Each structure stands twice: as C-alpha cells, then as structure tokens.
Amino acid sequence: MENYEVIVIGSGPAGNTAAYALKEQGKKVAIVESDLWGGTCPNRGCDPKKMLMSGVEAQKRIETMIGKGFEQTPKIVWEDLMTFKRSYTDSVPQNTKEGLDSAEITRYQGQASFIDAHKIIVDDQTLTADQFLIATGQRPAVLPIEGQELLQSSADFLELEHLPKRIAFLGAGYIAFELAIIANAAGSDVHIIHHNDRPLKGFDQELVSDLVEHMKADGITFHFNVDTKAVELMHPNYRVTGEDFELITDMVIGATGRIPNVEGLNLENAGVEYDKRGIKVDDHLRTTKQTIFACGDVVARFQPKLTPVAGFEAGYVVGAMSDEQKAIEYPLIPTIVFGDQRLARVGLSEKELADHPEKYHSQTTDLSSWYTYHRINDQGAKIKIVYDEEENIVAISCLSQLADEVINYLLVILTKKMTHEEVEKYIFAYPSPASDLSYFI
C-alpha cells in the first residue's frame, strides 16, 4: 500500500496546476487520471475548438473584405484543418505524463474510488493520503429522449475525420454556437434546435439577438421553441422529431449542458456530499470532509465553469490545504462566445441585472463606424455598458471581431476602478482596441 501526503484526482488544468504546486512545497504527491492525461480542455475542449476556430477566423476575415481588395472567400479543407488541430492535441497526453514524471509526481491510470476518507483504490492498487484534492471536471450531459444513444457529443465533433453535409445541434449554449459556427464555415448545412426562444441565456439578450441574426445571415438555421422528443436512425441519416417538428440530418450533436464527473468516486464512503451541480465545498474549497478538497468544474459553484477559473481555484486551494488562509475571493470573470463575431461580457450576471431592473440602466453604442472597426469592416461591432444608480459601471457586453481583446482590457480597468482621467494618462499603440478605452470609461 502506497502512502502520500496528497493525492490529486484528475489531471486537467486544475489538477495538474495543484499537483505541481504541492510538489514544490516538498510534499509527496500522486495524481490519478481515468481518461486522457491533461484533461478535457487541451484534449477535447476549449483548446482544440479554438484551433478549428482559427480557420474560421481566417476565412471570415477575408470574407469581410470581398470587394475591398479580395474577390472570393477561401474554402476550408476540413481534413487539413483537423491535421492542424492534431498538431497540438495529439501530443498533449504524452507531454502531460512526461512533465509529471520529470517533476517526480507519481502517476496512476484508472478510476479512483474512495474506500474511506483517507483511502482510495485505483484498479487493483490501494493508496492512502493525508489529504485529497478532487479535480475531475465535467462531461457532456445526455438529453433523456428516445434514441439518446444516437446523440454525438462535442468531443465526437472535435474528432471528426470528415465533416457531414448536415449537422443538427440540440441546445443553444456557447458550445452549440461555437461548434455550429465552425461547421457552417467549413461547409455543413447547420441547424440549432432549442427548447425555448432564449439562447445563450448568460449573455445580454440584445447582443445575443444580433449574433443570432449574424449567424442566420451566414446560413445557420435556428429552430426555437422546439421540445425535441426523439432521434431516429434512418440509415444512413437521422430524423429529429418534436411536436410539429421534423428534421433529417447526417449527425445530431447533443449540446445541452455538462454534468460533474462524480460517478465511480464513491464519495459517500468518504463523507463527501454532492448534488447534480457538483461537489459541495465551503469558501475554502473544502468538502464536507475536512481533509478532502475540490476545485475546478466538478465543484458546485455559481462562477462560470471555465479553464481560467479552474486554474485560479487550483492556485488558491494549494494554500488552503497547507495552512489557514482567508476565504477565496473571485475576481471579475469575463466570458466569451468565440466565432468570427465574438460575444463577450464581464460584470454582474444577466440574472442579477434582470432581478433588479429598477437599479440599472444601459447604453448601447454602435462601434462599426469607429476607425478601429471600420478598417476591418466589422459592421456588427457594438458595446453595451450597464450602470447602477450612482453611474458606476457594473457590466459590459461587447459584440465584435475584437470582443475578446476589448473585454480583457476593460476587465483590468474595472478591477482597478480606473477613472476616465486615469485611463487617458496612458498612451496606447494606435490603431488598436486599447486606443479606444478612454471613450468607454
């Protein structure tokens, strides 16, 4: 039986970050992984998705300049784009293992299952530890409908050798939007099917509507207020049906949310409580068992389940496991829907704003005529700023080709509570998104 000071369960961005930091403290550390080393993000999540999106961005950048120096939009060759994606993803598991081995962090491959609060079994090996950190992340949820076994996931999409001519996405969150944008740009006939008429519910509705219209103009078809009842194999196609609805397609991707990876851990044996949202933790990321901590997407929290948030929690929990420190305080967290038009936001959540509409007012500015956006022909560029009763900025949403850059600059300004006069003291490179900042504050 091997004994460790800390065993980390999960080798994604959160688990890996914590394992290295714990080792640097001089602790005897082991890490357990039941699937691909490196976790979801670099293997079958945000990183490969952004690799594919880079092809879309390049294509759409040319498309916006048709008649302005260019004559035709380049075609995406899916197989070549996938080869580019694999130039990154194929090496992730091996690189992760080699990094852990180099740091002398012991690795175990297999499903970890708690025997009690200080003991787990991984395959046939029993391991003990003074403390545990659970960082097992999430996986795609499966819609409970007839024919659910026929649904493919985002992970399946990111491994497609050849792109189907027709693809349907069930759900209208950021994963469905981003994958739909990629598939459409690469030549598929794309449909998004959603049970209500409010896609991307975590984002500003006005700018979401603009994004939907932009995607429609690109050829993506939306089916709102459709309660999908079944998926049927038609050999070789599929039929998606709902009340007064039918669609024939070549692939159906379920993108109806994600669920925490807790099955198989036997958390009950360790006295760790969880629910459908994830593992319950206190404000020190400690579970209901004092010696067991959790961080990353497996945690039941209200902050966005994003890779940077998981990394932030991992950095915090290492200190919390070593000594008493103040409760975790989350900074402002930006969220982004990537595409040729990116939708980004930061600040109070849309739910908080909607719950108290009397406290807030907003202003939407069309940025398309501003030089920064006019020079790249970004005709849909907008920014929406929400103020409280004292005229303090409490939330910002941005829709543009440059929204990710803009929101990160504004994140720093809001965090530092910089005034217009303070921003104007800086000389930024021109033309750039940063050179416009003083006009937003």
mmCIF file of C-alpha atoms in Angstrom, residues 62-433:
data_model
loop_
_atom_site.group_PDB
_atom_site.id
_atom_site.type_symbol
_atom_site.label_atom_id
_atom_site.label_comp_id
_atom_site.label_asym_id
_atom_site.label_seq_id
_atom_site.Cartn_x
_atom_site.Cartn_y
_atom_site.Cartn_z
ATOM 1 C CA ILE A 62 -11.153 37.561 -45.957
ATOM 2 C CA GLU A 63 -14.915 37.348 -46.462
ATOM 3 C CA THR A 64 -15.440 40.748 -44.851
ATOM 4 C CA MET A 65 -13.013 42.190 -47.410
ATOM 5 C CA ILE A 66 -14.683 40.835 -50.568
ATOM 6 C CA GLY A 67 -14.867 43.748 -52.982
ATOM 7 C CA LYS A 68 -12.321 45.625 -50.923
ATOM 8 C CA GLY A 69 -9.204 44.005 -52.334
ATOM 9 C CA PHE A 70 -10.324 40.376 -52.418
ATOM 10 C CA GLU A 71 -12.515 38.569 -54.916
ATOM 11 C CA GLN A 72 -13.503 35.288 -53.243
ATOM 12 C CA THR A 73 -13.828 33.623 -49.878
ATOM 13 C CA PRO A 74 -11.327 30.798 -49.294
ATOM 14 C CA LYS A 75 -12.713 27.314 -48.715
ATOM 15 C CA ILE A 76 -11.909 25.451 -45.528
ATOM 16 C CA VAL A 77 -10.490 21.976 -46.177
ATOM 17 C CA TRP A 78 -11.747 20.116 -43.123
ATOM 18 C CA GLU A 79 -9.209 17.319 -43.241
ATOM 19 C CA ASP A 80 -6.301 19.797 -43.362
ATOM 20 C CA LEU A 81 -7.799 21.864 -40.550
ATOM 21 C CA MET A 82 -8.130 18.723 -38.414
ATOM 22 C CA THR A 83 -4.482 17.875 -39.119
ATOM 23 C CA PHE A 84 -3.588 21.330 -37.819
ATOM 24 C CA LYS A 85 -5.681 20.714 -34.698
ATOM 25 C CA ARG A 86 -3.964 17.382 -34.087
ATOM 26 C CA SER A 87 -0.562 19.034 -34.359
ATOM 27 C CA TYR A 88 -1.418 20.343 -30.907
ATOM 28 C CA THR A 89 -3.781 17.818 -29.331
ATOM 29 C CA ASP A 90 -2.004 14.579 -30.277
ATOM 30 C CA SER A 91 0.959 15.336 -28.037
ATOM 31 C CA VAL A 92 -0.995 16.582 -25.002
ATOM 32 C CA PRO A 93 -1.350 13.271 -23.087
ATOM 33 C CA GLN A 94 2.287 12.265 -23.558
ATOM 34 C CA ASN A 95 3.599 15.740 -22.757
ATOM 35 C CA THR A 96 1.467 15.805 -19.619
ATOM 36 C CA LYS A 97 2.792 12.445 -18.455
ATOM 37 C CA GLU A 98 6.388 13.383 -19.177
ATOM 38 C CA GLY A 99 6.014 16.649 -17.278
ATOM 39 C CA LEU A 100 4.618 14.892 -14.223
ATOM 40 C CA ASP A 101 7.340 12.237 -14.364
ATOM 41 C CA SER A 102 10.019 14.916 -14.624
ATOM 42 C CA ALA A 103 8.597 16.608 -11.525
ATOM 43 C CA GLU A 104 8.623 13.227 -9.731
ATOM 44 C CA ILE A 105 4.870 13.264 -9.222
ATOM 45 C CA THR A 106 3.667 9.662 -9.161
ATOM 46 C CA ARG A 107 1.014 8.836 -11.758
ATOM 47 C CA TYR A 108 -1.771 6.294 -11.618
ATOM 48 C CA GLN A 109 -4.025 5.457 -14.571
ATOM 49 C CA GLY A 110 -7.526 4.295 -13.701
ATOM 50 C CA GLN A 111 -10.736 5.135 -11.887
ATOM 51 C CA ALA A 112 -10.200 6.339 -8.325
ATOM 52 C CA SER A 113 -12.778 5.079 -5.838
ATOM 53 C CA PHE A 114 -12.906 6.070 -2.168
ATOM 54 C CA ILE A 115 -12.817 3.326 0.410
ATOM 55 C CA ASP A 116 -12.906 5.872 3.242
ATOM 56 C CA ALA A 117 -11.761 9.451 3.815
ATOM 57 C CA HIS A 118 -8.063 8.536 3.664
ATOM 58 C CA LYS A 119 -8.022 5.597 1.293
ATOM 59 C CA ILE A 120 -8.805 5.020 -2.384
ATOM 60 C CA ILE A 121 -8.471 2.127 -4.770
ATOM 61 C CA VAL A 122 -7.264 2.605 -8.353
ATOM 62 C CA ASP A 123 -7.796 -0.574 -10.307
ATOM 63 C CA ASP A 124 -6.158 -3.142 -8.013
ATOM 64 C CA GLN A 125 -3.953 -0.692 -6.110
ATOM 65 C CA THR A 126 -4.882 0.722 -2.721
ATOM 66 C CA LEU A 127 -3.490 4.179 -1.941
ATOM 67 C CA THR A 128 -3.691 6.279 1.194
ATOM 68 C CA ALA A 129 -3.196 10.000 1.750
ATOM 69 C CA ASP A 130 -3.432 12.639 4.456
ATOM 70 C CA GLN A 131 -5.374 14.868 2.054
ATOM 71 C CA PHE A 132 -7.149 14.560 -1.284
ATOM 72 C CA LEU A 133 -7.935 17.074 -3.991
ATOM 73 C CA ILE A 134 -10.757 16.169 -6.380
ATOM 74 C CA ALA A 135 -10.485 17.875 -9.767
ATOM 75 C CA THR A 136 -12.334 15.516 -12.087
ATOM 76 C CA GLY A 137 -14.139 18.161 -14.157
ATOM 77 C CA GLN A 138 -17.317 17.671 -16.171
ATOM 78 C CA ARG A 139 -18.570 15.810 -19.221
ATOM 79 C CA PRO A 140 -21.388 16.400 -21.733
ATOM 80 C CA ALA A 141 -24.884 15.728 -20.444
ATOM 81 C CA VAL A 142 -27.072 13.380 -22.481
ATOM 82 C CA LEU A 143 -30.599 14.572 -23.224
ATOM 83 C CA PRO A 144 -33.066 11.946 -21.886
ATOM 84 C CA ILE A 145 -35.054 11.399 -25.075
ATOM 85 C CA GLU A 146 -35.931 8.425 -27.202
ATOM 86 C CA GLY A 147 -32.840 7.498 -29.219
ATOM 87 C CA GLN A 148 -30.454 9.290 -26.872
ATOM 88 C CA GLU A 149 -27.796 6.679 -27.640
ATOM 89 C CA LEU A 150 -27.632 8.107 -31.176
ATOM 90 C CA LEU A 151 -26.554 11.528 -29.964
ATOM 91 C CA GLN A 152 -22.943 12.545 -30.509
ATOM 92 C CA SER A 153 -21.078 14.953 -28.206
ATOM 93 C CA SER A 154 -18.801 17.935 -28.619
ATOM 94 C CA ALA A 155 -15.870 15.559 -28.107
ATOM 95 C CA ASP A 156 -17.063 13.485 -31.077
ATOM 96 C CA PHE A 157 -17.346 16.612 -33.224
ATOM 97 C CA LEU A 158 -13.768 17.607 -32.407
ATOM 98 C CA GLU A 159 -12.532 14.236 -33.671
ATOM 99 C CA LEU A 160 -14.436 14.124 -36.971
ATOM 100 C CA GLU A 161 -12.300 12.761 -39.793
ATOM 101 C CA HIS A 162 -14.751 14.128 -42.355
ATOM 102 C CA LEU A 163 -17.401 16.770 -41.912
ATOM 103 C CA PRO A 164 -21.015 15.644 -42.551
ATOM 104 C CA LYS A 165 -23.041 17.605 -45.085
ATOM 105 C CA ARG A 166 -25.765 18.258 -42.494
ATOM 106 C CA ILE A 167 -25.423 18.669 -38.723
ATOM 107 C CA ALA A 168 -28.028 19.443 -36.069
ATOM 108 C CA PHE A 169 -27.153 20.760 -32.618
ATOM 109 C CA LEU A 170 -29.536 20.246 -29.716
ATOM 110 C CA GLY A 171 -29.143 23.150 -27.322
ATOM 111 C CA ALA A 172 -28.204 26.797 -27.713
ATOM 112 C CA GLY A 173 -25.402 27.438 -25.240
ATOM 113 C CA TYR A 174 -21.905 28.619 -26.100
ATOM 114 C CA ILE A 175 -20.697 25.129 -27.087
ATOM 115 C CA ALA A 176 -23.509 24.701 -29.620
ATOM 116 C CA PHE A 177 -22.916 28.189 -31.005
ATOM 117 C CA GLU A 178 -19.169 27.775 -31.406
ATOM 118 C CA LEU A 179 -19.319 24.333 -32.985
ATOM 119 C CA ALA A 180 -22.159 25.449 -35.256
ATOM 120 C CA ILE A 181 -20.076 28.399 -36.459
ATOM 121 C CA ILE A 182 -17.148 26.075 -37.222
ATOM 122 C CA ALA A 183 -19.281 23.517 -39.065
ATOM 123 C CA ASN A 184 -21.096 26.175 -41.080
ATOM 124 C CA ALA A 185 -17.894 27.898 -42.156
ATOM 125 C CA ALA A 186 -16.482 24.516 -43.247
ATOM 126 C CA GLY A 187 -19.480 23.860 -45.493
ATOM 127 C CA SER A 188 -22.108 21.968 -43.496
ATOM 128 C CA ASP A 189 -25.801 22.741 -43.513
ATOM 129 C CA VAL A 190 -26.193 23.585 -39.818
ATOM 130 C CA HIS A 191 -29.312 23.634 -37.638
ATOM 131 C CA ILE A 192 -29.586 24.676 -33.977
ATOM 132 C CA ILE A 193 -32.629 23.306 -32.136
ATOM 133 C CA HIS A 194 -33.565 24.830 -28.783
ATOM 134 C CA HIS A 195 -36.439 24.231 -26.382
ATOM 135 C CA ASN A 196 -37.182 27.934 -25.841
ATOM 136 C CA ASP A 197 -36.513 31.248 -27.576
ATOM 137 C CA ARG A 198 -33.687 32.423 -25.293
ATOM 138 C CA PRO A 199 -30.284 31.151 -26.486
ATOM 139 C CA LEU A 200 -27.096 31.993 -24.581
ATOM 140 C CA LYS A 201 -29.101 32.915 -21.503
ATOM 141 C CA GLY A 202 -25.989 34.034 -19.626
ATOM 142 C CA PHE A 203 -25.369 36.839 -22.131
ATOM 143 C CA ASP A 204 -27.098 40.142 -22.895
ATOM 144 C CA GLN A 205 -30.255 39.422 -24.879
ATOM 145 C CA GLU A 206 -29.909 42.425 -27.183
ATOM 146 C CA LEU A 207 -26.447 41.433 -28.375
ATOM 147 C CA VAL A 208 -27.379 37.736 -28.485
ATOM 148 C CA SER A 209 -30.165 38.640 -30.905
ATOM 149 C CA ASP A 210 -27.640 40.473 -33.064
ATOM 150 C CA LEU A 211 -25.347 37.447 -33.017
ATOM 151 C CA VAL A 212 -28.209 35.125 -33.977
ATOM 152 C CA GLU A 213 -29.073 37.361 -36.930
ATOM 153 C CA HIS A 214 -25.421 37.378 -37.981
ATOM 154 C CA MET A 215 -25.326 33.574 -37.870
ATOM 155 C CA LYS A 216 -28.599 33.334 -39.805
ATOM 156 C CA ALA A 217 -27.110 35.572 -42.491
ATOM 157 C CA ASP A 218 -24.219 33.103 -42.723
ATOM 158 C CA GLY A 219 -26.688 30.264 -43.381
ATOM 159 C CA ILE A 220 -27.229 28.721 -39.934
ATOM 160 C CA THR A 221 -30.853 27.780 -39.287
ATOM 161 C CA PHE A 222 -32.352 28.217 -35.817
ATOM 162 C CA HIS A 223 -35.386 26.283 -34.558
ATOM 163 C CA PHE A 224 -36.630 27.870 -31.341
ATOM 164 C CA ASN A 225 -39.387 26.633 -29.023
ATOM 165 C CA VAL A 226 -38.891 23.052 -30.186
ATOM 166 C CA ASP A 227 -39.104 20.392 -27.497
ATOM 167 C CA THR A 228 -37.098 17.556 -29.037
ATOM 168 C CA LYS A 229 -38.788 14.224 -28.403
ATOM 169 C CA ALA A 230 -36.722 11.660 -30.289
ATOM 170 C CA VAL A 231 -33.809 10.907 -32.583
ATOM 171 C CA GLU A 232 -34.243 8.015 -35.026
ATOM 172 C CA LEU A 233 -31.676 6.289 -37.230
ATOM 173 C CA MET A 234 -32.859 6.294 -40.859
ATOM 174 C CA HIS A 235 -29.803 4.563 -42.416
ATOM 175 C CA PRO A 236 -27.621 6.439 -43.041
ATOM 176 C CA ASN A 237 -29.353 9.620 -41.864
ATOM 177 C CA TYR A 238 -31.103 10.650 -38.672
ATOM 178 C CA ARG A 239 -34.526 12.065 -38.055
ATOM 179 C CA VAL A 240 -35.036 14.536 -35.200
ATOM 180 C CA THR A 241 -38.636 14.958 -34.130
ATOM 181 C CA GLY A 242 -40.635 17.105 -31.772
ATOM 182 C CA GLU A 243 -44.199 18.302 -31.612
ATOM 183 C CA ASP A 244 -44.989 19.534 -35.148
ATOM 184 C CA PHE A 245 -41.279 19.349 -35.979
ATOM 185 C CA GLU A 246 -39.125 17.055 -38.098
ATOM 186 C CA LEU A 247 -35.586 17.392 -39.410
ATOM 187 C CA ILE A 248 -33.462 14.962 -41.445
ATOM 188 C CA THR A 249 -29.738 15.334 -40.851
ATOM 189 C CA ASP A 250 -26.462 13.392 -41.050
ATOM 190 C CA MET A 251 -25.369 13.922 -37.439
ATOM 191 C CA VAL A 252 -27.001 15.056 -34.201
ATOM 192 C CA ILE A 253 -24.821 16.689 -31.560
ATOM 193 C CA GLY A 254 -26.172 16.898 -28.027
ATOM 194 C CA ALA A 255 -25.042 20.230 -26.552
ATOM 195 C CA THR A 256 -27.481 20.561 -23.685
ATOM 196 C CA GLY A 257 -25.059 21.261 -20.867
ATOM 197 C CA ARG A 258 -22.433 19.423 -18.858
ATOM 198 C CA ILE A 259 -22.531 17.388 -15.648
ATOM 199 C CA PRO A 260 -19.900 16.789 -12.945
ATOM 200 C CA ASN A 261 -17.691 13.698 -13.082
ATOM 201 C CA VAL A 262 -18.517 12.157 -9.703
ATOM 202 C CA GLU A 263 -19.737 8.699 -10.701
ATOM 203 C CA GLY A 264 -17.345 5.962 -9.697
ATOM 204 C CA LEU A 265 -15.655 8.026 -6.985
ATOM 205 C CA ASN A 266 -17.908 6.537 -4.266
ATOM 206 C CA LEU A 267 -17.863 9.867 -2.456
ATOM 207 C CA GLU A 268 -20.359 8.556 0.087
ATOM 208 C CA ASN A 269 -17.634 6.309 1.509
ATOM 209 C CA ALA A 270 -15.557 9.390 2.271
ATOM 210 C CA GLY A 271 -18.394 11.508 3.652
ATOM 211 C CA VAL A 272 -18.271 13.965 0.736
ATOM 212 C CA GLU A 273 -21.605 15.494 -0.247
ATOM 213 C CA TYR A 274 -22.586 16.455 -3.796
ATOM 214 C CA ASP A 275 -25.633 17.147 -5.922
ATOM 215 C CA LYS A 276 -26.411 17.433 -9.631
ATOM 216 C CA ARG A 277 -24.384 20.658 -9.809
ATOM 217 C CA GLY A 278 -21.254 19.077 -8.375
ATOM 218 C CA ILE A 279 -19.309 18.588 -5.158
ATOM 219 C CA LYS A 280 -20.297 20.865 -2.303
ATOM 220 C CA VAL A 281 -17.471 22.974 -0.888
ATOM 221 C CA ASP A 282 -17.127 25.802 1.619
ATOM 222 C CA ASP A 283 -15.430 29.133 0.990
ATOM 223 C CA HIS A 284 -12.031 27.433 1.355
ATOM 224 C CA LEU A 285 -12.872 24.790 -1.285
ATOM 225 C CA ARG A 286 -13.066 22.196 1.468
ATOM 226 C CA THR A 287 -15.702 19.491 1.038
ATOM 227 C CA THR A 288 -17.919 18.164 3.814
ATOM 228 C CA LYS A 289 -14.877 16.098 4.847
ATOM 229 C CA GLN A 290 -12.146 18.306 6.308
ATOM 230 C CA THR A 291 -9.243 16.524 4.645
ATOM 231 C CA ILE A 292 -10.770 16.420 1.172
ATOM 232 C CA PHE A 293 -10.826 19.462 -1.112
ATOM 233 C CA ALA A 294 -12.247 20.028 -4.581
ATOM 234 C CA CYS A 295 -11.647 22.575 -7.327
ATOM 235 C CA GLY A 296 -12.414 23.181 -10.977
ATOM 236 C CA ASP A 297 -15.547 22.298 -12.915
ATOM 237 C CA VAL A 298 -16.540 19.415 -10.619
ATOM 238 C CA VAL A 299 -17.368 21.935 -7.871
ATOM 239 C CA ALA A 300 -20.947 23.131 -7.304
ATOM 240 C CA ARG A 301 -20.457 26.881 -7.654
ATOM 241 C CA PHE A 302 -22.113 29.790 -9.425
ATOM 242 C CA GLN A 303 -18.966 31.187 -11.048
ATOM 243 C CA PRO A 304 -18.562 30.293 -14.755
ATOM 244 C CA LYS A 305 -17.072 26.840 -15.299
ATOM 245 C CA LEU A 306 -14.074 27.940 -17.322
ATOM 246 C CA THR A 307 -10.462 26.781 -17.534
ATOM 247 C CA PRO A 308 -9.030 30.047 -16.123
ATOM 248 C CA VAL A 309 -11.382 29.775 -13.146
ATOM 249 C CA ALA A 310 -10.232 26.191 -12.531
ATOM 250 C CA GLY A 311 -6.616 27.343 -12.619
ATOM 251 C CA PHE A 312 -7.387 30.183 -10.219
ATOM 252 C CA GLU A 313 -9.026 27.775 -7.781
ATOM 253 C CA ALA A 314 -6.104 25.368 -8.045
ATOM 254 C CA GLY A 315 -3.680 28.128 -7.073
ATOM 255 C CA TYR A 316 -5.861 29.022 -4.111
ATOM 256 C CA VAL A 317 -6.569 25.511 -2.853
ATOM 257 C CA VAL A 318 -2.879 24.621 -2.589
ATOM 258 C CA GLY A 319 -2.543 27.323 0.047
ATOM 259 C CA ALA A 320 -5.794 26.304 1.730
ATOM 260 C CA MET A 321 -4.575 22.714 2.043
ATOM 261 C CA SER A 322 -1.312 23.824 3.638
ATOM 262 C CA ASP A 323 -2.492 26.345 6.220
ATOM 263 C CA GLU A 324 -5.398 28.502 7.270
ATOM 264 C CA GLN A 325 -5.994 31.474 4.997
ATOM 265 C CA LYS A 326 -8.843 33.820 4.208
ATOM 266 C CA ALA A 327 -11.815 32.637 2.185
ATOM 267 C CA ILE A 328 -11.490 32.517 -1.572
ATOM 268 C CA GLU A 329 -12.419 35.748 -3.332
ATOM 269 C CA TYR A 330 -13.182 35.503 -7.027
ATOM 270 C CA PRO A 331 -12.184 38.406 -9.225
ATOM 271 C CA LEU A 332 -14.275 39.642 -12.135
ATOM 272 C CA ILE A 333 -14.561 36.808 -14.654
ATOM 273 C CA PRO A 334 -15.028 37.500 -18.375
ATOM 274 C CA THR A 335 -16.955 35.026 -20.522
ATOM 275 C CA ILE A 336 -16.744 34.785 -24.300
ATOM 276 C CA VAL A 337 -18.529 33.054 -27.160
ATOM 277 C CA PHE A 338 -15.896 32.680 -29.874
ATOM 278 C CA GLY A 339 -16.543 32.999 -33.588
ATOM 279 C CA ASP A 340 -15.900 35.433 -36.401
ATOM 280 C CA GLN A 341 -18.126 37.746 -34.342
ATOM 281 C CA ARG A 342 -17.224 37.233 -30.686
ATOM 282 C CA LEU A 343 -19.642 37.936 -27.866
ATOM 283 C CA ALA A 344 -18.019 38.824 -24.552
ATOM 284 C CA ARG A 345 -19.245 40.066 -21.197
ATOM 285 C CA VAL A 346 -17.953 40.904 -17.723
ATOM 286 C CA GLY A 347 -19.580 42.128 -14.528
ATOM 287 C CA LEU A 348 -22.871 41.438 -12.783
ATOM 288 C CA SER A 349 -24.657 38.424 -14.214
ATOM 289 C CA GLU A 350 -27.655 38.797 -16.507
ATOM 290 C CA LYS A 351 -29.778 37.184 -13.791
ATOM 291 C CA GLU A 352 -28.694 39.774 -11.233
ATOM 292 C CA LEU A 353 -29.468 42.581 -13.660
ATOM 293 C CA ALA A 354 -32.859 41.116 -14.538
ATOM 294 C CA ASP A 355 -33.824 40.560 -10.902
ATOM 295 C CA HIS A 356 -33.444 44.290 -10.116
ATOM 296 C CA PRO A 357 -34.120 46.213 -13.324
ATOM 297 C CA GLU A 358 -35.011 49.358 -11.389
ATOM 298 C CA LYS A 359 -31.413 49.666 -10.177
ATOM 299 C CA TYR A 360 -29.691 49.653 -13.555
ATOM 300 C CA HIS A 361 -29.723 51.392 -16.902
ATOM 301 C CA SER A 362 -27.671 50.807 -20.008
ATOM 302 C CA GLN A 363 -26.324 52.379 -23.152
ATOM 303 C CA THR A 364 -25.557 50.536 -26.393
ATOM 304 C CA THR A 365 -23.023 52.065 -28.801
ATOM 305 C CA ASP A 366 -22.611 51.075 -32.440
ATOM 306 C CA LEU A 367 -18.856 50.775 -32.994
ATOM 307 C CA SER A 368 -18.915 49.928 -36.699
ATOM 308 C CA SER A 369 -18.019 53.493 -37.750
ATOM 309 C CA TRP A 370 -15.143 53.804 -35.261
ATOM 310 C CA TYR A 371 -11.848 53.592 -37.087
ATOM 311 C CA THR A 372 -10.638 50.513 -35.157
ATOM 312 C CA TYR A 373 -13.619 48.557 -36.511
ATOM 313 C CA HIS A 374 -14.170 50.340 -39.820
ATOM 314 C CA ARG A 375 -10.675 49.424 -41.004
ATOM 315 C CA ILE A 376 -11.506 45.697 -40.649
ATOM 316 C CA ASN A 377 -15.070 46.202 -41.925
ATOM 317 C CA ASP A 378 -16.562 44.955 -38.645
ATOM 318 C CA GLN A 379 -20.089 46.097 -39.428
ATOM 319 C CA GLY A 380 -21.728 44.377 -36.458
ATOM 320 C CA ALA A 381 -19.489 45.802 -33.733
ATOM 321 C CA LYS A 382 -21.364 47.023 -30.645
ATOM 322 C CA ILE A 383 -20.718 47.586 -26.969
ATOM 323 C CA LYS A 384 -23.311 47.765 -24.200
ATOM 324 C CA ILE A 385 -22.458 49.272 -20.824
ATOM 325 C CA VAL A 386 -24.715 48.861 -17.783
ATOM 326 C CA TYR A 387 -24.634 51.425 -14.981
ATOM 327 C CA ASP A 388 -26.036 51.467 -11.462
ATOM 328 C CA GLU A 389 -27.914 54.340 -9.850
ATOM 329 C CA GLU A 390 -24.643 56.091 -8.997
ATOM 330 C CA GLU A 391 -23.405 55.803 -12.613
ATOM 331 C CA ASN A 392 -20.841 53.127 -11.742
ATOM 332 C CA ILE A 393 -20.220 50.578 -14.482
ATOM 333 C CA VAL A 394 -21.487 47.188 -13.297
ATOM 334 C CA ALA A 395 -21.488 45.129 -16.506
ATOM 335 C CA ILE A 396 -20.152 45.341 -20.051
ATOM 336 C CA SER A 397 -21.097 43.286 -23.114
ATOM 337 C CA CYS A 398 -19.344 43.526 -26.450
ATOM 338 C CA LEU A 399 -20.031 42.007 -29.867
ATOM 339 C CA SER A 400 -17.266 42.322 -32.452
ATOM 340 C CA GLN A 401 -14.341 40.595 -34.112
ATOM 341 C CA LEU A 402 -12.185 42.072 -31.335
ATOM 342 C CA ALA A 403 -14.504 41.499 -28.369
ATOM 343 C CA ASP A 404 -12.121 39.178 -26.514
ATOM 344 C CA GLU A 405 -9.352 41.770 -26.543
ATOM 345 C CA VAL A 406 -11.680 44.616 -25.597
ATOM 346 C CA ILE A 407 -13.259 42.755 -22.671
ATOM 347 C CA ASN A 408 -9.853 41.846 -21.223
ATOM 348 C CA TYR A 409 -8.722 45.485 -21.297
ATOM 349 C CA LEU A 410 -11.973 46.584 -19.684
ATOM 350 C CA LEU A 411 -11.644 43.821 -17.092
ATOM 351 C CA VAL A 412 -8.415 45.379 -15.839
ATOM 352 C CA ILE A 413 -9.915 48.878 -15.832
ATOM 353 C CA LEU A 414 -12.994 47.759 -13.869
ATOM 354 C CA THR A 415 -10.926 45.722 -11.416
ATOM 355 C CA LYS A 416 -8.618 48.669 -10.750
ATOM 356 C CA LYS A 417 -11.616 51.036 -10.692
ATOM 357 C CA MET A 418 -9.789 53.371 -13.026
ATOM 358 C CA THR A 419 -11.397 56.683 -13.919
ATOM 359 C CA HIS A 420 -11.552 58.268 -17.355
ATOM 360 C CA GLU A 421 -8.766 60.622 -16.344
ATOM 361 C CA GLU A 422 -6.534 57.734 -15.228
ATOM 362 C CA VAL A 423 -7.040 55.838 -18.482
ATOM 363 C CA GLU A 424 -6.230 58.954 -20.516
ATOM 364 C CA LYS A 425 -2.783 59.131 -18.893
ATOM 365 C CA TYR A 426 -1.727 56.057 -20.896
ATOM 366 C CA ILE A 427 -0.508 56.188 -24.469
ATOM 367 C CA PHE A 428 -1.600 53.021 -26.265
ATOM 368 C CA ALA A 429 -0.479 51.776 -29.661
ATOM 369 C CA TYR A 430 -2.756 53.090 -32.410
ATOM 370 C CA PRO A 431 -4.862 51.831 -34.032
ATOM 371 C CA SER A 432 -5.786 49.090 -31.585
ATOM 372 C CA PRO A 433 -8.670 48.171 -29.290
#
